[in-house]
Amino acid sequence: MAQTTSESVDETETNETTESALTTARRQLKRAATHVDVDSGVVERLKHPTKVQRVSVPLKRDDGELEVLTGYRAQHDDVRGPYKGGLRYHPEVNADECIGLSMWMTWKCAVMDIPFGGGKGGIAVDPKSLSDEEKERLTRRFAEELRDVVGPKQDVPAPDMGTDAQTMAWFMDAYSMQRGETTPGVVTGKPPVIGGSYGREEAPGRSVAIITREAIEYYDWDIEDTTVAVQGYGSVGANAARALDEWGADVVAVSDVDGAIYDPNGLDTKDVMGHEERPGMVSGYDAPETRSNEELLELDVDVLVPAAVGNVLTADNADDVQANLVVEGANGPTTFAADTIFEERGIPVVPDILANAGGVTVSYFEWLQDINRRQWSLDRVHDELESEMLQAWNAVRKEVENRDVTWRDAAYIVALTRVATAKETRGLWP
């Protein structure tokens, strides 16, 4: 049975090197609030999630042993529309992480001006320890445990770390069986054959590339003379690197979990298979030079794209970063302390809530397609995504120029203003 929890961390008790997503999200909210005229009560409300579901998920292993896992679904704010956010399978999933990530989803949806609020969830489990059959049983039972708090008009999950299109297909099927009708709009990121959208999987990486391209133009660089290093050559990193390579940039370094490859003359990104496509291929690729993941972050390049995991740019290495621009591909790769150092050093950081928002944007497109039971072509998805990313970029750029603030502050100003206006317009019930 689901239960509500109010687990949270005291922001003053968490040191910088282990900064949680919730701590970072609250600090960023507090800083953004200093730039805009927003009622303090609204800001206080946004520090906390509306609800966090904590559920026990029994799993019968293939050998017959019963294991009880813990799952979560954090629902941060729905003033602008249904909650929206991924489901991840990872050993370190916990309530605070889900709350922090759900807050970022609220801002991400608001920056993109799409009618969703923030949600996030998952199960504390190592997905590599699951057989396909176990993963299916786990997903179907998770859908059962969450069925009263999700739905096309209530909360719409999507894939995240350790989950994929097949996971969403199982979740959708289980939910549909429970409801007695096929309900494709309960999740996004599904295979196109059952209501998924073309272009959804590569959308976060494509949006990172679009925003990087716009930033290169903003700083009056020639993209054909721009060098790029990408940490994490998974779905986000690989698609971002390949698009930038296609548009003329020199992608000189990429990495997977085992290490990085480096060629100062530029890599052929299409020849390097992504980690999902062929695990271990990146670090094993025959490149002129190799580096560690940590060393990749400190390469002398024009653009650094951290697209692997969170908290990789910290106070410990921020002074050693040589890139002229950081574009966040992963969620929360830069700690609050590192952000401060980059600002002092004059290194602009384009935040995740703008750069990788292509995923939730195409999820919105998928949701519309499911509601209307009409599928869009890949070309239309790409065109619509380009249009939405440019509108969001221009809104954030305007705040950067008018207020002389960082890109992150500008993105939060746009998001917080939109959320606060919606809250003030709707009022507080009762």
Short mmCIF file of C-alpha atoms in Angstrom, two decimals:
data_model
loop_
_atom_site.label_atom_id
_atom_site.label_comp_id
_atom_site.label_asym_id
_atom_site.label_seq_id
_atom_site.Cartn_x
_atom_site.Cartn_y
_atom_site.Cartn_z
CA MET A 1 0.00 0.00 0.00
CA ALA A 2 1.24 3.48 -0.85
CA GLN A 3 2.07 5.87 1.93
CA THR A 4 2.99 9.53 1.96
CA THR A 5 6.38 10.52 3.29
CA SER A 6 7.84 13.93 4.00
CA GLU A 7 11.46 12.86 4.08
CA SER A 8 13.83 15.74 3.43
CA VAL A 9 17.33 16.91 4.22
CA ASP A 10 18.52 19.90 6.16
CA GLU A 11 20.37 21.96 3.56
CA THR A 12 22.98 23.00 6.11
CA GLU A 13 23.91 19.42 6.97
CA THR A 14 24.99 18.30 3.51
CA ASN A 15 28.57 18.99 2.50
CA GLU A 16 29.35 20.10 -1.02
CA THR A 17 30.99 16.92 -2.24
CA THR A 18 27.88 14.87 -1.45
CA GLU A 19 25.35 17.54 -2.37
CA SER A 20 21.96 15.96 -3.02
CA ALA A 21 19.64 16.91 -5.85
CA LEU A 22 17.19 18.27 -3.28
CA THR A 23 19.82 20.46 -1.61
CA THR A 24 20.96 21.85 -4.96
CA ALA A 25 17.40 22.42 -6.19
CA ARG A 26 16.44 24.33 -3.05
CA ARG A 27 19.56 26.48 -3.18
CA GLN A 28 18.89 27.29 -6.83
CA LEU A 29 15.28 28.19 -6.04
CA LYS A 30 16.37 30.47 -3.19
CA ARG A 31 18.86 32.24 -5.43
CA ALA A 32 16.37 32.65 -8.28
CA ALA A 33 13.81 34.14 -5.92
CA THR A 34 16.17 37.05 -5.19
CA HIS A 35 15.91 38.15 -8.82
CA VAL A 36 12.12 38.26 -9.19
CA ASP A 37 9.19 39.81 -7.37
CA VAL A 38 7.47 36.64 -6.19
CA ASP A 39 5.42 36.24 -3.02
CA SER A 40 7.51 34.59 -0.31
CA GLY A 41 4.68 32.18 0.39
CA VAL A 42 4.86 30.88 -3.17
CA VAL A 43 8.61 30.34 -2.84
CA GLU A 44 8.12 28.54 0.47
CA ARG A 45 5.48 26.32 -1.10
CA LEU A 46 7.80 25.43 -3.98
CA LYS A 47 10.50 24.19 -1.60
CA HIS A 48 8.31 21.19 -0.85
CA PRO A 49 6.65 18.51 -2.98
CA THR A 50 2.89 18.18 -3.07
CA LYS A 51 3.21 14.49 -2.30
CA VAL A 52 5.72 11.66 -2.21
CA GLN A 53 4.48 8.11 -2.60
CA ARG A 54 6.60 5.38 -1.04
CA VAL A 55 5.60 1.85 -1.98
CA SER A 56 6.79 -1.68 -1.28
CA VAL A 57 7.24 -3.63 -4.49
CA PRO A 58 7.45 -7.42 -4.07
CA LEU A 59 9.45 -9.20 -6.74
CA LYS A 60 9.55 -12.93 -7.31
CA ARG A 61 13.03 -13.73 -8.60
CA ASP A 62 13.60 -16.33 -11.29
CA ASP A 63 14.88 -18.78 -8.67
CA GLY A 64 11.62 -18.46 -6.72
CA GLU A 65 13.00 -16.21 -3.96
CA LEU A 66 10.79 -13.28 -2.92
CA GLU A 67 12.45 -9.88 -2.56
CA VAL A 68 10.69 -6.70 -1.42
CA LEU A 69 12.02 -3.51 -3.01
CA THR A 70 11.17 0.11 -2.29
CA GLY A 71 9.73 2.43 -4.91
CA TYR A 72 8.97 6.15 -4.93
CA ARG A 73 7.01 8.73 -6.88
CA ALA A 74 7.56 12.38 -6.01
CA GLN A 75 4.99 14.88 -7.27
CA HIS A 76 6.34 18.40 -6.87
CA ASP A 77 3.85 20.82 -8.38
CA ASP A 78 0.90 20.59 -10.80
CA VAL A 79 -0.28 24.20 -10.98
CA ARG A 80 0.41 24.27 -14.76
CA GLY A 81 -0.68 20.73 -15.60
CA PRO A 82 -0.19 17.02 -14.78
CA TYR A 83 3.02 15.91 -13.08
CA LYS A 84 5.64 14.74 -15.57
CA GLY A 85 8.96 12.98 -15.07
CA GLY A 86 10.97 9.81 -15.37
CA LEU A 87 11.04 6.50 -13.54
CA ARG A 88 14.54 5.24 -12.79
CA TYR A 89 15.83 1.88 -11.61
CA HIS A 90 19.01 2.49 -9.65
CA PRO A 91 20.43 1.31 -6.31
CA GLU A 92 20.61 4.84 -4.92
CA VAL A 93 17.03 5.90 -5.64
CA ASN A 94 15.56 7.52 -2.53
CA ALA A 95 12.88 10.02 -1.55
CA ASP A 96 15.14 13.09 -1.43
CA GLU A 97 16.63 12.38 -4.85
CA CYS A 98 13.16 12.00 -6.36
CA ILE A 99 11.98 15.24 -4.72
CA GLY A 100 14.97 17.19 -6.01
CA LEU A 101 14.65 15.81 -9.51
CA SER A 102 10.90 16.48 -9.52
CA MET A 103 11.63 20.12 -8.66
CA TRP A 104 13.95 20.36 -11.66
CA MET A 105 11.19 18.89 -13.82
CA THR A 106 8.82 21.64 -12.66
CA TRP A 107 11.34 24.27 -13.78
CA LYS A 108 12.14 22.41 -16.98
CA CYS A 109 8.50 22.25 -18.04
CA ALA A 110 8.01 25.92 -17.14
CA VAL A 111 11.12 27.02 -19.07
CA MET A 112 9.77 25.18 -22.11
CA ASP A 113 6.29 26.61 -21.43
CA ILE A 114 4.61 23.23 -21.74
CA PRO A 115 1.55 22.40 -19.58
CA PHE A 116 3.12 19.98 -17.11
CA GLY A 117 4.47 20.10 -13.59
CA GLY A 118 7.34 18.14 -12.08
CA GLY A 119 7.37 14.50 -11.05
CA LYS A 120 10.05 11.85 -10.58
CA GLY A 121 10.22 8.34 -9.25
CA GLY A 122 11.87 4.98 -9.33
CA ILE A 123 12.83 1.81 -7.53
CA ALA A 124 15.97 1.26 -5.46
CA VAL A 125 17.39 -1.66 -7.43
CA ASP A 126 20.38 -2.45 -9.62
CA PRO A 127 18.84 -3.00 -13.07
CA LYS A 128 21.86 -5.08 -14.08
CA SER A 129 20.83 -7.63 -11.45
CA LEU A 130 17.45 -8.16 -13.13
CA SER A 131 16.67 -10.62 -15.89
CA ASP A 132 14.26 -9.38 -18.56
CA GLU A 133 11.49 -11.44 -16.96
CA GLU A 134 12.23 -10.03 -13.50
CA LYS A 135 12.29 -6.49 -14.84
CA GLU A 136 8.90 -7.03 -16.47
CA ARG A 137 7.35 -8.46 -13.31
CA LEU A 138 8.84 -5.62 -11.25
CA THR A 139 7.52 -2.97 -13.63
CA ARG A 140 4.03 -4.41 -13.77
CA ARG A 141 3.81 -4.59 -9.98
CA PHE A 142 5.16 -1.03 -9.69
CA ALA A 143 2.41 0.11 -12.06
CA GLU A 144 -0.12 -1.60 -9.79
CA GLU A 145 1.24 0.14 -6.71
CA LEU A 146 1.15 3.56 -8.40
CA ARG A 147 -2.08 3.21 -10.36
CA ASP A 148 -4.08 5.56 -8.13
CA VAL A 149 -1.58 8.43 -8.46
CA VAL A 150 -0.69 8.25 -12.17
CA GLY A 151 -2.74 8.79 -15.31
CA PRO A 152 -2.86 10.88 -18.50
CA LYS A 153 -4.46 13.82 -16.68
CA GLN A 154 -2.75 13.25 -13.34
CA ASP A 155 0.88 12.11 -13.57
CA VAL A 156 2.69 10.87 -16.69
CA PRO A 157 5.94 8.90 -16.13
CA ALA A 158 8.69 8.39 -18.73
CA PRO A 159 11.97 6.44 -19.08
CA ASP A 160 15.02 7.39 -17.05
CA MET A 161 18.20 5.71 -15.80
CA GLY A 162 17.81 1.93 -15.92
CA THR A 163 14.49 2.04 -17.79
CA ASP A 164 13.63 2.30 -21.46
CA ALA A 165 10.86 2.15 -24.05
CA GLN A 166 10.12 -1.50 -23.25
CA THR A 167 9.75 -0.66 -19.55
CA MET A 168 7.19 2.00 -20.46
CA ALA A 169 5.35 -0.51 -22.67
CA TRP A 170 5.02 -2.90 -19.73
CA PHE A 171 3.92 -0.09 -17.42
CA MET A 172 1.32 1.14 -19.92
CA ASP A 173 -0.01 -2.37 -20.49
CA ALA A 174 -0.32 -3.09 -16.76
CA TYR A 175 -2.10 0.21 -16.16
CA SER A 176 -4.41 -0.38 -19.12
CA MET A 177 -5.35 -3.85 -17.85
CA GLN A 178 -6.12 -2.36 -14.43
CA ARG A 179 -8.31 0.33 -15.98
CA GLY A 180 -10.04 -1.93 -18.46
CA GLU A 181 -9.12 0.17 -21.50
CA THR A 182 -5.99 0.87 -23.51
CA THR A 183 -4.50 4.08 -22.12
CA PRO A 184 -1.34 4.97 -24.08
CA GLY A 185 -1.16 8.47 -22.56
CA VAL A 186 -0.34 7.19 -19.06
CA VAL A 187 3.38 7.17 -19.95
CA THR A 188 5.61 8.60 -22.64
CA GLY A 189 8.78 7.20 -24.15
CA LYS A 190 6.94 4.11 -25.44
CA PRO A 191 7.77 2.30 -28.70
CA PRO A 192 6.03 4.04 -31.63
CA VAL A 193 4.06 0.89 -32.46
CA ILE A 194 1.95 1.37 -29.29
CA GLY A 195 1.63 5.13 -29.25
CA GLY A 196 5.18 6.33 -28.73
CA SER A 197 6.59 9.27 -30.63
CA TYR A 198 9.27 9.09 -33.28
CA GLY A 199 12.33 11.01 -32.14
CA ARG A 200 11.63 10.67 -28.40
CA GLU A 201 14.73 8.63 -27.52
CA GLU A 202 17.20 11.00 -29.15
CA ALA A 203 15.33 14.17 -28.11
CA PRO A 204 17.35 15.10 -24.97
CA GLY A 205 20.63 14.80 -26.86
CA ARG A 206 19.25 16.65 -29.86
CA SER A 207 18.10 19.53 -27.65
CA VAL A 208 21.55 19.69 -26.03
CA ALA A 209 23.03 20.03 -29.51
CA ILE A 210 20.52 22.72 -30.53
CA ILE A 211 21.21 24.79 -27.42
CA THR A 212 24.99 24.31 -27.80
CA ARG A 213 24.74 25.50 -31.40
CA GLU A 214 22.80 28.59 -30.31
CA ALA A 215 25.29 29.33 -27.52
CA ILE A 216 28.19 29.05 -29.98
CA GLU A 217 26.45 31.57 -32.22
CA TYR A 218 25.63 33.82 -29.26
CA TYR A 219 29.29 34.06 -28.31
CA ASP A 220 30.16 34.72 -31.95
CA TRP A 221 32.25 31.59 -32.42
CA ASP A 222 32.56 29.70 -35.69
CA ILE A 223 31.07 26.26 -35.10
CA GLU A 224 33.58 24.73 -37.53
CA ASP A 225 36.40 25.96 -35.29
CA THR A 226 34.72 24.84 -32.05
CA THR A 227 36.03 21.85 -30.11
CA VAL A 228 33.69 19.81 -27.92
CA ALA A 229 34.23 17.19 -25.20
CA VAL A 230 31.28 15.01 -24.12
CA GLN A 231 31.36 13.06 -20.87
CA GLY A 232 28.94 10.16 -21.18
CA TYR A 233 28.29 8.64 -24.59
CA GLY A 234 24.88 7.22 -23.81
CA SER A 235 21.62 8.29 -25.39
CA VAL A 236 22.04 11.97 -24.50
CA GLY A 237 25.77 12.33 -25.12
CA ALA A 238 25.94 10.30 -28.31
CA ASN A 239 23.00 12.08 -29.96
CA ALA A 240 24.32 15.49 -28.93
CA ALA A 241 27.82 14.69 -30.21
CA ARG A 242 26.60 13.33 -33.53
CA ALA A 243 24.37 16.33 -34.22
CA LEU A 244 27.16 18.79 -33.37
CA ASP A 245 29.59 16.79 -35.51
CA GLU A 246 27.10 16.91 -38.39
CA TRP A 247 26.76 20.69 -37.99
CA GLY A 248 30.53 21.18 -38.22
CA ALA A 249 31.90 21.14 -34.67
CA ASP A 250 35.00 19.09 -33.79
CA VAL A 251 34.04 16.51 -31.15
CA VAL A 252 37.47 15.67 -29.78
CA ALA A 253 36.62 13.53 -26.73
CA VAL A 254 33.82 11.24 -25.57
CA SER A 255 33.57 8.72 -22.76
CA ASP A 256 31.66 5.84 -21.23
CA VAL A 257 31.75 4.51 -17.69
CA ASP A 258 35.18 2.92 -18.23
CA GLY A 259 37.02 5.94 -19.61
CA ALA A 260 37.43 8.47 -22.41
CA ILE A 261 38.92 8.56 -25.89
CA TYR A 262 40.58 11.70 -27.24
CA ASP A 263 41.62 12.88 -30.69
CA PRO A 264 42.61 16.56 -30.95
CA ASN A 265 41.81 16.41 -34.68
CA GLY A 266 38.24 15.30 -34.03
CA LEU A 267 36.52 11.92 -33.72
CA ASP A 268 34.16 10.34 -36.23
CA THR A 269 31.16 10.23 -33.89
CA LYS A 270 29.18 7.97 -36.20
CA ASP A 271 31.96 5.39 -36.06
CA VAL A 272 31.94 5.35 -32.25
CA MET A 273 28.96 3.36 -31.03
CA GLY A 274 27.15 4.65 -27.95
CA HIS A 275 27.20 2.84 -24.61
CA GLU A 276 23.61 1.63 -25.05
CA GLU A 277 24.39 0.47 -28.58
CA ARG A 278 27.49 -1.51 -27.62
CA PRO A 279 28.62 -1.35 -23.97
CA GLY A 280 32.37 -0.89 -23.57
CA MET A 281 32.91 0.16 -27.17
CA VAL A 282 33.74 3.79 -26.39
CA SER A 283 36.65 3.23 -24.01
CA GLY A 284 37.80 0.35 -26.19
CA TYR A 285 37.78 2.37 -29.41
CA ASP A 286 41.08 2.67 -31.28
CA ALA A 287 41.74 6.38 -30.68
CA PRO A 288 45.06 8.28 -30.63
CA GLU A 289 44.79 8.98 -26.90
CA THR A 290 42.82 7.90 -23.87
CA ARG A 291 41.82 9.75 -20.72
CA SER A 292 39.89 9.05 -17.55
CA ASN A 293 36.42 10.50 -17.13
CA GLU A 294 37.83 12.96 -14.65
CA GLU A 295 40.55 14.06 -17.06
CA LEU A 296 38.01 14.60 -19.84
CA LEU A 297 36.36 17.28 -17.72
CA GLU A 298 39.63 19.21 -17.63
CA LEU A 299 40.54 19.10 -21.32
CA ASP A 300 41.36 22.35 -23.11
CA VAL A 301 38.24 22.58 -25.30
CA ASP A 302 35.74 25.26 -26.24
CA VAL A 303 32.65 23.40 -25.03
CA LEU A 304 32.28 20.80 -22.28
CA VAL A 305 29.10 18.72 -22.21
CA PRO A 306 28.75 16.68 -18.99
CA ALA A 307 26.10 14.17 -20.10
CA ALA A 308 26.70 11.21 -17.80
CA VAL A 309 25.61 11.60 -14.18
CA GLY A 310 25.08 14.31 -11.58
CA ASN A 311 27.64 16.01 -9.34
CA VAL A 312 30.69 15.60 -11.60
CA LEU A 313 31.65 19.28 -11.58
CA THR A 314 32.41 20.18 -7.98
CA ALA A 315 34.50 22.55 -5.89
CA ASP A 316 37.30 20.00 -6.17
CA ASN A 317 37.70 20.28 -9.95
CA ALA A 318 35.94 23.49 -11.02
CA ASP A 319 39.21 25.47 -10.97
CA ASP A 320 40.80 22.90 -13.30
CA VAL A 321 38.10 23.03 -15.99
CA GLN A 322 39.58 24.66 -19.10
CA ALA A 323 36.47 24.78 -21.27
CA ASN A 324 35.13 28.19 -22.29
CA LEU A 325 31.51 27.04 -22.04
CA VAL A 326 29.67 24.27 -20.17
CA VAL A 327 26.37 22.91 -21.50
CA GLU A 328 24.70 20.48 -19.11
CA GLY A 329 23.47 17.28 -20.73
CA ALA A 330 22.92 15.27 -17.54
CA ASN A 331 20.60 16.29 -14.72
CA GLY A 332 22.48 18.21 -12.05
CA PRO A 333 26.10 17.66 -13.16
CA THR A 334 27.25 20.94 -11.56
CA THR A 335 27.10 21.45 -7.81
CA PHE A 336 26.12 24.79 -6.34
CA ALA A 337 29.71 25.45 -5.21
CA ALA A 338 31.12 24.65 -8.67
CA ASP A 339 28.55 26.95 -10.23
CA THR A 340 29.82 29.78 -8.02
CA ILE A 341 33.41 29.11 -9.07
CA PHE A 342 32.51 29.07 -12.77
CA GLU A 343 30.69 32.37 -12.37
CA GLU A 344 33.74 33.91 -10.70
CA ARG A 345 35.96 32.56 -13.49
CA GLY A 346 33.66 33.87 -16.20
CA ILE A 347 32.79 30.42 -17.59
CA PRO A 348 29.13 30.40 -18.67
CA VAL A 349 27.08 27.33 -17.76
CA VAL A 350 23.91 26.62 -19.74
CA PRO A 351 21.71 24.64 -17.33
CA ASP A 352 20.13 21.24 -17.72
CA ILE A 353 16.59 22.59 -17.31
CA LEU A 354 17.04 24.27 -20.68
CA ALA A 355 19.65 22.21 -22.52
CA ASN A 356 18.30 18.69 -22.08
CA ALA A 357 14.61 19.66 -22.04
CA GLY A 358 14.09 18.02 -25.43
CA GLY A 359 13.09 14.81 -23.66
CA VAL A 360 10.12 16.26 -21.84
CA THR A 361 9.24 18.40 -24.86
CA VAL A 362 8.91 15.41 -27.19
CA SER A 363 7.16 13.59 -24.35
CA TYR A 364 4.62 16.42 -24.51
CA PHE A 365 4.34 15.84 -28.25
CA GLU A 366 3.80 12.13 -27.56
CA TRP A 367 1.11 12.94 -25.00
CA LEU A 368 -0.69 15.09 -27.59
CA GLN A 369 -0.41 12.33 -30.19
CA ASP A 370 -1.88 9.80 -27.73
CA ILE A 371 -4.79 12.09 -26.83
CA ASN A 372 -5.57 12.70 -30.51
CA ARG A 373 -4.71 9.14 -31.61
CA ARG A 374 -2.67 10.55 -34.48
CA GLN A 375 1.05 9.97 -34.90
CA TRP A 376 3.45 12.63 -36.14
CA SER A 377 6.25 12.04 -38.64
CA LEU A 378 9.88 12.22 -37.50
CA ASP A 379 10.36 15.38 -39.59
CA ARG A 380 7.46 17.07 -37.83
CA VAL A 381 8.84 16.08 -34.42
CA HIS A 382 12.26 17.51 -35.31
CA ASP A 383 10.71 20.72 -36.66
CA GLU A 384 8.47 21.19 -33.62
CA LEU A 385 11.36 20.46 -31.24
CA GLU A 386 13.59 22.97 -33.00
CA SER A 387 10.86 25.60 -32.73
CA GLU A 388 10.19 24.95 -29.03
CA MET A 389 13.90 24.94 -28.12
CA LEU A 390 14.51 28.23 -29.93
CA GLN A 391 11.54 29.88 -28.18
CA ALA A 392 12.86 28.73 -24.79
CA TRP A 393 16.42 29.80 -25.66
CA ASN A 394 15.25 33.26 -26.68
CA ALA A 395 13.21 33.69 -23.48
CA VAL A 396 16.24 32.79 -21.36
CA ARG A 397 18.65 34.83 -23.49
CA LYS A 398 16.43 37.89 -23.02
CA GLU A 399 16.76 37.60 -19.23
CA VAL A 400 20.53 37.14 -19.50
CA GLU A 401 20.83 40.34 -21.50
CA ASN A 402 18.28 42.43 -19.60
CA ARG A 403 19.33 41.46 -16.07
CA ASP A 404 23.03 40.66 -16.55
CA VAL A 405 22.64 37.29 -14.80
CA THR A 406 23.99 33.80 -15.44
CA TRP A 407 22.28 31.41 -17.81
CA ARG A 408 21.10 29.31 -14.87
CA ASP A 409 19.68 32.30 -13.04
CA ALA A 410 17.97 33.43 -16.24
CA ALA A 411 16.38 30.01 -16.80
CA TYR A 412 15.14 29.93 -13.20
CA ILE A 413 13.78 33.46 -13.53
CA VAL A 414 11.74 32.42 -16.58
CA ALA A 415 10.52 29.24 -14.88
CA LEU A 416 9.78 30.72 -11.46
CA THR A 417 7.94 33.68 -12.97
CA ARG A 418 5.67 31.38 -14.97
CA VAL A 419 4.96 29.02 -12.07
CA ALA A 420 4.40 31.87 -9.60
CA THR A 421 2.06 33.68 -11.99
CA ALA A 422 0.02 30.49 -12.41
CA LYS A 423 -0.19 30.03 -8.63
CA GLU A 424 -1.21 33.63 -8.03
CA THR A 425 -3.81 33.41 -10.78
CA ARG A 426 -5.34 30.17 -9.50
CA GLY A 427 -5.11 31.15 -5.82
CA LEU A 428 -4.84 28.87 -2.80
CA TRP A 429 -7.62 26.36 -2.13
CA PRO A 430 -9.76 26.49 0.00
#
